[in-house]
XYZ file of C-alpha atoms in Angstrom:
454
model
C -40.855 15.098 12.984
C -42.453 13.033 10.402
C -46.301 13.744 9.909
C -48.924 10.818 9.874
C -49.075 9.373 6.324
C -52.849 10.290 5.881
C -51.631 13.891 6.635
C -48.841 13.581 3.814
C -49.589 14.462 0.007
C -47.988 11.757 -2.160
C -45.782 13.480 -5.039
C -46.513 10.200 -7.129
C -50.241 10.869 -6.464
C -52.002 10.876 -9.998
C -53.302 14.226 -11.549
C -56.838 13.396 -11.475
C -56.739 11.960 -7.810
C -55.056 15.475 -6.814
C -57.758 17.715 -8.604
C -60.303 15.217 -7.617
C -59.266 15.953 -3.883
C -59.734 19.629 -4.503
C -63.351 19.230 -5.933
C -64.159 16.934 -2.842
C -62.850 19.513 -0.060
C -64.831 22.213 -1.932
C -68.004 20.090 -2.169
C -67.689 19.260 1.570
C -66.736 22.776 2.625
C -70.142 23.841 0.636
C -72.028 21.199 2.485
C -70.861 22.198 5.926
C -71.341 26.010 4.998
C -75.125 25.040 3.741
C -75.910 23.389 6.984
C -74.453 26.515 8.905
C -76.230 29.013 7.152
C -79.129 29.282 9.413
C -76.946 29.888 12.192
C -74.441 32.060 10.511
C -76.525 33.812 8.152
C -74.539 36.153 6.021
C -71.502 36.347 8.279
C -68.230 34.754 7.590
C -69.460 33.527 4.072
C -66.071 31.933 3.151
C -64.761 30.939 6.432
C -65.373 27.430 5.802
C -64.082 27.379 2.287
C -60.677 28.436 3.668
C -60.133 25.056 5.193
C -61.347 23.516 1.501
C -58.375 25.568 0.089
C -55.813 24.423 2.669
C -56.645 20.648 2.211
C -56.782 20.772 -1.508
C -53.350 22.766 -1.443
C -51.765 20.288 1.100
C -52.739 17.372 -0.604
C -52.791 18.366 -4.014
C -50.310 21.395 -4.431
C -50.399 24.628 -6.282
C -53.011 23.850 -8.801
C -55.373 22.049 -7.025
C -55.018 24.851 -4.419
C -56.024 27.730 -6.832
C -58.781 25.308 -8.238
C -60.178 25.090 -4.683
C -59.747 28.602 -4.227
C -61.526 29.483 -7.347
C -64.326 27.290 -6.715
C -65.020 28.445 -2.924
C -65.115 31.857 -4.246
C -67.538 31.632 -6.786
C -69.585 29.291 -4.582
C -69.469 31.961 -1.649
C -70.230 34.641 -3.910
C -73.249 32.868 -5.448
C -75.073 31.381 -2.340
C -73.536 33.040 0.674
C -73.059 36.995 -0.014
C -75.534 39.338 -0.728
C -77.612 39.251 -3.240
C -77.573 35.564 -3.022
C -77.989 33.580 -6.386
C -76.100 36.032 -8.042
C -72.326 36.695 -8.621
C -72.739 40.481 -8.649
C -71.441 41.862 -5.070
C -72.830 44.922 -4.112
C -71.223 45.816 -0.568
C -67.792 46.980 -0.626
C -66.810 45.197 2.647
C -67.922 41.561 0.771
C -65.813 42.732 -2.361
C -62.784 43.189 -0.185
C -63.452 40.015 1.497
C -63.564 37.948 -1.526
C -60.804 39.642 -2.753
C -58.976 39.002 0.498
C -59.858 35.414 0.093
C -58.564 34.799 -3.479
C -55.272 36.263 -2.447
C -54.993 34.079 0.745
C -55.854 31.155 -1.126
C -53.201 31.929 -3.524
C -50.866 32.391 -0.999
C -51.812 29.326 0.868
C -51.347 27.244 -2.433
C -47.955 28.673 -3.163
C -46.639 28.017 0.440
C -47.959 24.431 0.608
C -46.406 23.673 -2.734
C -42.930 25.156 -1.497
C -43.363 23.674 1.888
C -43.928 20.339 0.154
C -41.141 20.412 -2.135
C -38.708 21.338 0.360
C -40.091 18.420 2.517
C -39.912 15.929 -0.034
C -36.160 17.196 -1.116
C -34.886 16.795 2.617
C -36.630 13.227 2.654
C -34.927 12.357 -0.808
C -31.713 13.416 0.593
C -32.001 11.354 3.860
C -32.996 8.466 1.809
C -29.861 8.987 -0.157
C -27.548 9.630 2.691
C -29.090 6.301 4.359
C -28.561 4.481 1.424
C -24.914 5.739 1.145
C -24.370 4.904 4.772
C -25.616 1.290 4.111
C -23.186 1.230 1.109
C -20.275 2.464 3.373
C -20.855 0.175 6.187
C -20.803 -2.649 3.484
C -17.545 -1.372 2.045
C -16.111 -1.296 5.519
C -17.030 -4.582 6.334
C -15.549 -5.772 2.805
C -12.426 -3.665 3.754
C -12.271 -5.274 7.297
C -12.686 -8.875 5.877
C -10.058 -8.019 3.054
C -7.717 -6.868 5.991
C -8.382 -9.961 8.141
C -7.488 -12.262 4.743
C -4.240 -10.243 3.880
C -3.498 -10.538 7.831
C -3.739 -14.147 7.712
C -1.985 -14.333 4.214
C 0.885 -12.599 6.086
C 0.850 -14.874 8.783
C 0.800 -17.853 6.591
C 4.018 -16.299 4.564
C 5.663 -15.663 7.741
C 5.144 -19.479 8.775
C 5.933 -20.473 5.328
C 9.234 -18.352 5.189
C 10.410 -19.772 8.757
C 9.704 -23.560 7.850
C 11.537 -23.155 4.180
C 14.462 -21.271 5.803
C 15.037 -24.571 7.940
C 13.531 -27.051 6.088
C 15.359 -26.245 2.620
C 18.784 -24.552 3.509
C 19.747 -26.920 6.456
C 19.765 -30.104 4.254
C 21.587 -28.145 1.428
C 24.174 -26.678 3.976
C 24.616 -30.327 5.005
C 25.314 -31.486 1.558
C 27.689 -28.551 1.025
C 29.300 -29.305 4.318
C 29.992 -33.044 3.664
C 31.293 -32.187 -0.031
C 33.721 -30.029 1.868
C 34.730 -32.786 3.794
C 35.196 -35.364 1.176
C 37.284 -32.360 -0.915
C 39.591 -31.978 2.071
C 40.350 -35.739 1.918
C 38.626 -36.759 5.289
C 36.849 -39.676 3.716
C 40.388 -40.928 1.990
C 42.305 -39.866 -1.008
C 40.280 -38.824 -4.431
C 40.928 -39.391 -7.919
C 40.741 -36.724 -10.281
C 37.468 -37.794 -11.542
C 36.000 -37.938 -8.217
C 37.443 -34.379 -7.428
C 35.573 -33.258 -10.535
C 32.314 -34.519 -9.841
C 32.618 -33.344 -6.235
C 33.549 -29.836 -7.520
C 30.559 -29.701 -9.690
C 28.412 -30.965 -7.024
C 29.424 -28.232 -4.684
C 28.988 -25.706 -7.564
C 25.391 -26.750 -7.919
C 24.659 -26.988 -4.431
C 25.942 -23.172 -3.794
C 23.930 -22.238 -7.069
C 20.972 -23.651 -5.551
C 21.491 -22.372 -1.698
C 21.973 -18.963 -3.661
C 18.754 -19.417 -5.401
C 16.989 -20.333 -2.294
C 18.549 -17.238 -0.344
C 17.447 -15.043 -3.020
C 13.856 -15.957 -3.142
C 13.472 -15.964 0.669
C 14.887 -13.034 0.811
C 12.643 -11.380 -1.864
C 9.746 -12.610 0.043
C 10.843 -11.479 3.237
C 11.212 -7.971 2.032
C 7.852 -8.034 0.365
C 6.376 -9.555 3.720
C 8.639 -6.770 5.627
C 9.293 -9.740 7.627
C 13.299 -8.835 7.683
C 14.661 -7.697 10.653
C 16.448 -4.294 10.349
C 18.708 -2.913 12.950
C 19.443 0.805 12.971
C 23.037 1.518 14.554
C 25.480 4.318 13.625
C 28.375 2.380 11.640
C 31.425 3.498 9.831
C 30.712 3.389 6.374
C 34.281 2.420 5.150
C 34.864 -0.184 7.775
C 31.437 -2.039 6.041
C 32.756 -1.237 2.612
C 36.083 -2.720 3.160
C 34.909 -5.903 4.680
C 32.398 -6.388 1.655
C 35.723 -5.940 -0.361
C 37.683 -8.473 1.530
C 34.789 -10.932 0.874
C 34.728 -10.441 -2.769
C 38.422 -10.070 -3.405
C 39.031 -13.960 -3.990
C 36.266 -13.971 -6.555
C 37.929 -10.966 -8.239
C 41.497 -12.581 -7.963
C 40.020 -15.673 -9.785
C 38.687 -13.666 -12.626
C 41.606 -11.263 -12.795
C 39.653 -8.110 -11.854
C 41.331 -5.613 -9.585
C 39.094 -4.243 -6.757
C 40.545 -1.241 -5.526
C 39.191 1.783 -2.993
C 38.832 5.182 -4.589
C 41.619 7.453 -3.178
C 39.061 10.186 -2.588
C 37.054 7.808 -0.206
C 35.796 9.476 2.901
C 37.380 7.643 5.724
C 34.720 9.573 8.293
C 31.502 8.862 6.601
C 29.095 7.444 9.056
C 25.498 5.834 8.434
C 22.718 4.769 10.477
C 21.501 1.393 9.458
C 21.916 -2.401 9.538
C 25.576 -3.515 9.150
C 24.621 -6.800 8.121
C 22.246 -5.849 5.547
C 24.373 -3.118 4.208
C 27.536 -5.419 3.733
C 24.965 -7.862 2.003
C 23.919 -5.418 -0.781
C 27.691 -4.183 -1.098
C 28.771 -7.901 -1.696
C 26.057 -8.064 -4.461
C 26.880 -4.982 -5.951
C 30.731 -6.112 -6.074
C 29.957 -9.637 -6.991
C 27.817 -8.273 -10.082
C 30.799 -5.830 -10.929
C 33.462 -8.445 -10.856
C 31.046 -10.929 -12.807
C 30.516 -8.155 -15.465
C 33.898 -7.018 -15.761
C 36.094 -8.711 -18.013
C 39.731 -10.016 -16.809
C 41.985 -7.117 -16.547
C 39.340 -4.593 -15.571
C 38.839 -2.650 -12.379
C 36.302 -2.333 -9.974
C 36.396 0.926 -7.736
C 34.782 1.340 -4.463
C 34.098 4.949 -3.081
C 32.621 6.199 0.272
C 31.096 9.714 0.193
C 29.977 11.881 2.918
C 27.417 14.933 3.137
C 25.892 13.916 -0.587
C 22.608 15.241 -1.870
C 20.696 12.370 -3.579
C 19.842 12.954 -7.260
C 16.367 12.929 -9.010
C 16.546 9.427 -9.565
C 16.185 8.277 -5.805
C 13.247 8.567 -3.655
C 15.239 10.803 -1.197
C 15.462 13.903 -2.903
C 15.241 17.067 -0.436
C 15.189 14.795 2.779
C 17.710 14.660 5.479
C 21.671 14.117 5.183
C 23.104 11.000 3.503
C 26.222 9.145 2.650
C 26.799 6.967 -0.033
C 28.781 4.249 -1.313
C 29.528 4.046 -5.168
C 30.649 0.659 -6.702
C 32.162 1.595 -10.439
C 33.399 -1.024 -12.642
C 34.673 -0.850 -16.096
C 32.473 -3.623 -17.319
C 30.116 -4.288 -20.329
C 27.525 -1.718 -19.095
C 23.722 -1.505 -19.490
C 21.931 -0.232 -22.446
C 20.133 3.052 -21.784
C 16.716 1.779 -22.739
C 16.927 -0.954 -19.993
C 18.536 0.743 -17.151
C 15.287 1.213 -15.427
C 14.620 -2.226 -15.438
C 17.545 -3.949 -13.697
C 15.947 -3.500 -10.305
C 12.931 -5.325 -11.676
C 12.647 -9.106 -10.098
C 13.753 -11.843 -12.335
C 14.572 -9.240 -15.205
C 18.039 -9.916 -17.120
C 18.934 -7.434 -19.728
C 20.170 -8.155 -22.910
C 22.948 -6.607 -24.796
C 24.751 -5.844 -21.502
C 24.711 -7.802 -18.303
C 22.653 -10.762 -19.788
C 21.853 -14.484 -19.679
C 25.712 -16.016 -20.220
C 26.741 -14.631 -16.867
C 24.001 -16.618 -15.065
C 21.887 -15.480 -12.202
C 18.498 -15.514 -11.050
C 17.715 -11.787 -11.837
C 16.799 -11.263 -7.728
C 19.990 -9.588 -6.729
C 19.691 -5.984 -7.654
C 15.983 -6.220 -6.784
C 16.786 -7.506 -3.066
C 19.676 -4.875 -2.772
C 17.372 -1.956 -3.521
C 14.313 -3.496 -1.412
C 16.686 -3.915 1.547
C 18.153 -0.220 1.009
C 14.810 1.241 1.169
C 13.867 -0.826 4.344
C 17.051 0.687 5.895
C 15.660 4.012 4.743
C 17.888 4.777 1.854
C 18.173 3.792 -1.727
C 19.947 2.356 -4.533
C 20.488 3.734 -8.041
C 22.395 3.134 -11.221
C 24.015 4.996 -13.980
C 25.360 3.222 -16.842
C 26.513 3.181 -20.744
C 26.647 0.136 -22.875
C 30.179 -0.882 -23.318
C 31.680 1.908 -20.691
C 30.910 0.041 -17.304
C 28.199 0.955 -14.868
C 28.219 2.687 -11.143
C 25.918 1.736 -8.526
C 25.443 4.241 -5.734
C 23.781 2.916 -2.444
C 22.600 5.858 -0.409
C 22.238 5.576 3.489
C 21.162 7.950 6.199
C 23.930 9.907 7.686
C 24.972 10.175 11.435
C 27.615 12.403 13.026
C 30.551 10.823 14.043
C 30.473 12.057 17.623
C 27.330 9.808 18.214
C 28.813 6.797 16.605
C 30.675 3.914 17.585
C 32.588 1.176 15.613
C 30.446 -1.540 14.685
C 32.901 -4.339 13.894
C 34.597 -6.211 16.441
C 37.777 -4.774 18.577
C 39.875 -7.655 17.176
C 38.771 -8.410 13.905
C 41.200 -11.270 13.444
C 39.884 -13.231 16.033
C 38.081 -16.411 14.879
C 35.920 -18.702 17.149
C 37.212 -21.992 17.784
C 36.159 -25.149 16.717
C 34.101 -26.145 19.751
C 32.178 -23.223 19.116
C 31.518 -23.896 15.679
C 30.346 -27.413 16.526
C 27.926 -26.084 19.075
C 26.450 -23.622 16.571
C 26.066 -26.687 14.406
C 24.593 -29.046 16.891
C 21.520 -26.270 17.536
C 19.859 -27.532 14.193
C 17.668 -30.355 14.567
C 18.690 -32.054 11.372
C 20.462 -35.266 11.914
C 22.606 -34.422 8.857
C 24.156 -31.304 10.166
C 24.617 -32.591 13.607
C 26.543 -35.512 12.385
C 28.425 -32.825 10.221
C 29.343 -30.960 13.271
C 30.526 -33.907 15.259
C 32.943 -34.585 12.259
C 34.186 -31.342 12.137
C 34.460 -31.046 16.017
C 36.364 -34.397 15.924
C 38.673 -33.510 13.399
C 41.450 -30.709 14.137
C 42.634 -30.787 10.511
C 39.870 -28.778 9.224
C 40.610 -25.115 8.928
C 38.662 -22.702 11.044
C 37.520 -20.309 7.899
C 36.114 -23.989 6.309
C 34.476 -24.562 9.571
C 33.030 -21.312 10.191
C 31.646 -21.011 6.385
C 29.830 -24.380 7.045
C 28.496 -23.239 10.309
C 26.363 -20.441 8.794
C 23.382 -22.673 8.387
C 20.424 -19.971 9.076
C 20.526 -16.257 8.437
C-alpha cells in the first residue's frame, strides 16, 4: 500500500534539506521535552528524542538519523540526566540508558534507510514494468494494425488475381482461338505470307499467355491462393502423362524422351495430380529446350527414397521422387543455387538465347513445397542436369488411380462449346459458337482452346 506523500522520503531531496529536517526534529523534541520536564522530572529523559530520531531517519536517511541520535543524546545528557548542565553521567542506569539510546538510534537509522532503499527499488521496478507494459501494448497495437493491413493487402491481391485471371487470359485465349480457326482454313484459303503472319501471331500470343500464366501462378503461390489437393496418385501415370504432352516438342527438336528401365511402377504419392503434372511438364520442357538435337531426356520414378541434404525434407517421413535428367548444356556450379530464384537466367549454361521469363523453376519449386515436397537440382556445365521432384509417399493399398478409366475418351464438341460459352467475354462466346458450328475442327484443337481458365 502506498503511503501518503507527506510521510514518504524523497530520494531526490537535497542534502541540506535532509540534514535540516534532522535538526528540526531534534529541536522540536527538545522543546516538547523541556515543556514536559515539570511533569516527567528525571524519568525517561530520552523518550521524546526517540521520535526525533525516527523522523530524521525516515525523511533524511542514515546520515540525518545518526545526526539526530547524537544531538538527542547530547541534549538529553546535558539537560535532562542528573547532574544537569553537565555531560558527565554518574548513575549507571542513566549510562546504560544513554548507550541503549545511541545503539537504538543507529539501528533505527540503518533499518529506515534499508526499508526506503528497498521501497524505492520496488517502485522503480514497478514504474519500469508499467513503462514496458505500455510499450508492449503499443507494439501489439502496431502489430495488429500491420496484420490488418497485410490481410487487406492479401484480399486485394486475391481480388486482383481473380480479375486478372479472367480479364487478361480470356481475350488472349480468344485471339489464339480465332488464329487457330484461320489457320485451319475456316475463313478461306491462306496465302503463304498470311500463314507466316498467323504463325508469328500465334507464337507471340502463346508466349504472352505463358508469361501471364507464370506471373499469376507465382503471385498465387506467394499469396498461398493456389488450391492444392492431396490425393493418393500413381507417380508413373502422372509422369507418363507429362511425357506424352512434351513429346511433340521433343520430336520437333530431335530430342529423345524416354523412361528409365529402372523406373518404379508402383510408386505412389499423396498430392495434387494437376500441379505435379504442371511441374513435370515444366521440367521436361526445359530439359528438351536446353538439350541439343540428338540428345536424350530420361524420366525415372523412384520409391522409398531418402531426401538429400539439399532439400527441406531431410529426416522427415517417406518420399517418392521423379528424376528428369538430360544430356544438355548444364549449369555452371557457381550458379546452380540461383536457378530457382525468380527472373534469374544463368549465363554460360541455360542462358538468354533460349528465351523464357525465368519463372518456371521458381513456380515449380514453390508448387512442390506447397504440395509438401521439394525440388532440387544437380548439374555440371556441359554434362547435363538432373532435376529431382520429391513428393510425400503413400502405400499402394490405400491408393486409387487418379486418371480416367478410359483415358482415350475425349469430350464431344457440344461439351467444348458449353465450356467456352460459360465465359462472359463476347469473343469467347463467338469462338465457341464457331467451334460448335463447324464439325471439321479437330476435337483436340477444340479442347485445347476450351481451356480458358485454370
